[in-house]
Amino acid sequence: AIMEAAMEAGAEDVESDEDGHTFFTAYEALSDVAAALESALGPAKSTTIVWRPKTLTPIEGEPVGTLMKLIDTLEDDDDVQNVYGNYDVSDEDLEKFAG
């Protein structure tokens, strides 16, 4: 039912997990898709614009540790609102280098 509502509203993609559903659409269509989804499914928890990469860059081994340190440092900075990346790291490397 969620996927059908998303397609009818014009969303490009839907991801669902235990926290709820995330709908993806083009920037230009955000308000129209959000309004259509709200009328079909009810009010959203939030509607935000986020950067989603079109291509991913694979990172393996020691550079993963450096990348994780950089991301942690950026996220800890009070002047930084959001951190986005186009990296593709395996779950094993993430566990190995997670701070």
PDB file of C-alpha atoms in Angstrom:
ATOM      1  CA  ALA A   1       0.000   0.000   0.000  1.00  0.00           C
ATOM      2  CA  ILE A   2       2.900   2.362   0.814  1.00  0.00           C
ATOM      3  CA  MET A   3       4.643   1.680  -2.490  1.00  0.00           C
ATOM      4  CA  GLU A   4       1.400   2.153  -4.409  1.00  0.00           C
ATOM      5  CA  ALA A   5       0.724   5.493  -2.686  1.00  0.00           C
ATOM      6  CA  ALA A   6       4.298   6.600  -3.432  1.00  0.00           C
ATOM      7  CA  MET A   7       4.025   5.713  -7.117  1.00  0.00           C
ATOM      8  CA  GLU A   8       0.676   7.480  -7.453  1.00  0.00           C
ATOM      9  CA  ALA A   9       2.129  10.565  -5.722  1.00  0.00           C
ATOM     10  CA  GLY A  10       5.097  10.647  -8.110  1.00  0.00           C
ATOM     11  CA  ALA A  11       7.844   9.543  -5.696  1.00  0.00           C
ATOM     12  CA  GLU A  12      10.922   7.985  -7.294  1.00  0.00           C
ATOM     13  CA  ASP A  13      11.787   5.521  -4.515  1.00  0.00           C
ATOM     14  CA  VAL A  14      10.710   4.324  -1.061  1.00  0.00           C
ATOM     15  CA  GLU A  15      12.806   2.827   1.738  1.00  0.00           C
ATOM     16  CA  SER A  16      11.101   1.279   4.752  1.00  0.00           C
ATOM     17  CA  ASP A  17      12.527   0.216   8.106  1.00  0.00           C
ATOM     18  CA  GLU A  18      11.419  -0.111  11.728  1.00  0.00           C
ATOM     19  CA  ASP A  19      11.400   3.707  12.089  1.00  0.00           C
ATOM     20  CA  GLY A  20       9.001   4.280   9.196  1.00  0.00           C
ATOM     21  CA  HIS A  21       9.166   5.074   5.503  1.00  0.00           C
ATOM     22  CA  THR A  22      11.426   7.416   3.549  1.00  0.00           C
ATOM     23  CA  PHE A  23      10.241   8.670   0.174  1.00  0.00           C
ATOM     24  CA  PHE A  24      12.633  10.001  -2.458  1.00  0.00           C
ATOM     25  CA  THR A  25      11.716  12.402  -5.227  1.00  0.00           C
ATOM     26  CA  ALA A  26      13.295  15.103  -7.344  1.00  0.00           C
ATOM     27  CA  TYR A  27      13.819  18.466  -5.659  1.00  0.00           C
ATOM     28  CA  GLU A  28      11.389  20.153  -8.054  1.00  0.00           C
ATOM     29  CA  ALA A  29       8.586  17.693  -7.202  1.00  0.00           C
ATOM     30  CA  LEU A  30       9.005  17.689  -3.414  1.00  0.00           C
ATOM     31  CA  SER A  31       6.018  19.850  -2.474  1.00  0.00           C
ATOM     32  CA  ASP A  32       3.634  18.113  -4.914  1.00  0.00           C
ATOM     33  CA  VAL A  33       4.721  14.624  -3.823  1.00  0.00           C
ATOM     34  CA  ALA A  34       4.581  15.574  -0.128  1.00  0.00           C
ATOM     35  CA  ALA A  35       1.060  16.970  -0.518  1.00  0.00           C
ATOM     36  CA  ALA A  36      -0.135  13.879  -2.395  1.00  0.00           C
ATOM     37  CA  LEU A  37       1.397  11.533   0.186  1.00  0.00           C
ATOM     38  CA  GLU A  38      -0.104  13.534   3.041  1.00  0.00           C
ATOM     39  CA  SER A  39      -3.576  13.244   1.579  1.00  0.00           C
ATOM     40  CA  ALA A  40      -3.085   9.496   0.987  1.00  0.00           C
ATOM     41  CA  LEU A  41      -1.192   8.509   4.168  1.00  0.00           C
ATOM     42  CA  GLY A  42      -1.597  11.356   6.653  1.00  0.00           C
ATOM     43  CA  PRO A  43       0.865  13.958   7.910  1.00  0.00           C
ATOM     44  CA  ALA A  44       4.594  13.275   7.633  1.00  0.00           C
ATOM     45  CA  LYS A  45       6.982  13.310  10.600  1.00  0.00           C
ATOM     46  CA  SER A  46       9.177  15.600   8.517  1.00  0.00           C
ATOM     47  CA  THR A  47       9.814  16.757   4.986  1.00  0.00           C
ATOM     48  CA  THR A  48      13.404  17.667   4.243  1.00  0.00           C
ATOM     49  CA  ILE A  49      15.782  18.068   1.360  1.00  0.00           C
ATOM     50  CA  VAL A  50      18.858  15.839   1.551  1.00  0.00           C
ATOM     51  CA  TRP A  51      21.696  15.150  -0.832  1.00  0.00           C
ATOM     52  CA  ARG A  52      21.652  11.608  -2.262  1.00  0.00           C
ATOM     53  CA  PRO A  53      24.566  10.611  -4.507  1.00  0.00           C
ATOM     54  CA  LYS A  54      23.943   9.214  -7.978  1.00  0.00           C
ATOM     55  CA  THR A  55      27.183   7.189  -7.876  1.00  0.00           C
ATOM     56  CA  LEU A  56      29.112   5.661  -4.985  1.00  0.00           C
ATOM     57  CA  THR A  57      32.876   5.495  -4.521  1.00  0.00           C
ATOM     58  CA  PRO A  58      34.131   2.245  -2.987  1.00  0.00           C
ATOM     59  CA  ILE A  59      36.484   2.670  -0.004  1.00  0.00           C
ATOM     60  CA  GLU A  60      38.366  -0.304   1.508  1.00  0.00           C
ATOM     61  CA  GLY A  61      40.982  -0.944   4.176  1.00  0.00           C
ATOM     62  CA  GLU A  62      42.888   1.768   6.038  1.00  0.00           C
ATOM     63  CA  PRO A  63      41.289   4.709   4.170  1.00  0.00           C
ATOM     64  CA  VAL A  64      37.984   3.729   5.828  1.00  0.00           C
ATOM     65  CA  GLY A  65      39.462   4.608   9.224  1.00  0.00           C
ATOM     66  CA  THR A  66      40.583   8.005   7.962  1.00  0.00           C
ATOM     67  CA  LEU A  67      37.170   8.640   6.408  1.00  0.00           C
ATOM     68  CA  MET A  68      35.346   7.686   9.631  1.00  0.00           C
ATOM     69  CA  LYS A  69      37.589  10.059  11.655  1.00  0.00           C
ATOM     70  CA  LEU A  70      36.842  12.882   9.206  1.00  0.00           C
ATOM     71  CA  ILE A  71      33.095  12.254   9.363  1.00  0.00           C
ATOM     72  CA  ASP A  72      33.154  12.078  13.185  1.00  0.00           C
ATOM     73  CA  THR A  73      35.096  15.361  13.338  1.00  0.00           C
ATOM     74  CA  LEU A  74      32.658  17.087  10.983  1.00  0.00           C
ATOM     75  CA  GLU A  75      29.601  15.793  12.853  1.00  0.00           C
ATOM     76  CA  ASP A  76      31.063  16.967  16.195  1.00  0.00           C
ATOM     77  CA  ASP A  77      31.531  20.521  14.881  1.00  0.00           C
ATOM     78  CA  ASP A  78      28.673  22.753  16.068  1.00  0.00           C
ATOM     79  CA  ASP A  79      28.850  24.797  12.852  1.00  0.00           C
ATOM     80  CA  VAL A  80      28.179  21.748  10.641  1.00  0.00           C
ATOM     81  CA  GLN A  81      24.473  20.993  10.170  1.00  0.00           C
ATOM     82  CA  ASN A  82      24.617  17.847   7.992  1.00  0.00           C
ATOM     83  CA  VAL A  83      27.289  15.530   6.614  1.00  0.00           C
ATOM     84  CA  TYR A  84      26.695  13.658   3.357  1.00  0.00           C
ATOM     85  CA  GLY A  85      28.992  11.362   1.419  1.00  0.00           C
ATOM     86  CA  ASN A  86      29.133   9.175  -1.656  1.00  0.00           C
ATOM     87  CA  TYR A  87      31.318   6.458  -0.134  1.00  0.00           C
ATOM     88  CA  ASP A  88      30.550   2.743  -0.337  1.00  0.00           C
ATOM     89  CA  VAL A  89      32.085   0.856   2.604  1.00  0.00           C
ATOM     90  CA  SER A  90      31.516  -2.802   3.450  1.00  0.00           C
ATOM     91  CA  ASP A  91      29.823  -3.664   6.760  1.00  0.00           C
ATOM     92  CA  GLU A  92      33.000  -5.467   7.853  1.00  0.00           C
ATOM     93  CA  ASP A  93      35.152  -2.368   7.320  1.00  0.00           C
ATOM     94  CA  LEU A  94      32.561  -0.187   9.059  1.00  0.00           C
ATOM     95  CA  GLU A  95      32.626  -2.454  12.126  1.00  0.00           C
ATOM     96  CA  LYS A  96      36.426  -2.635  12.089  1.00  0.00           C
ATOM     97  CA  PHE A  97      36.964   1.126  11.925  1.00  0.00           C
ATOM     98  CA  ALA A  98      33.865   2.434  13.740  1.00  0.00           C
ATOM     99  CA  GLY A  99      34.942   4.789  16.507  1.00  0.00           C
TER     100      GLY A  99
END
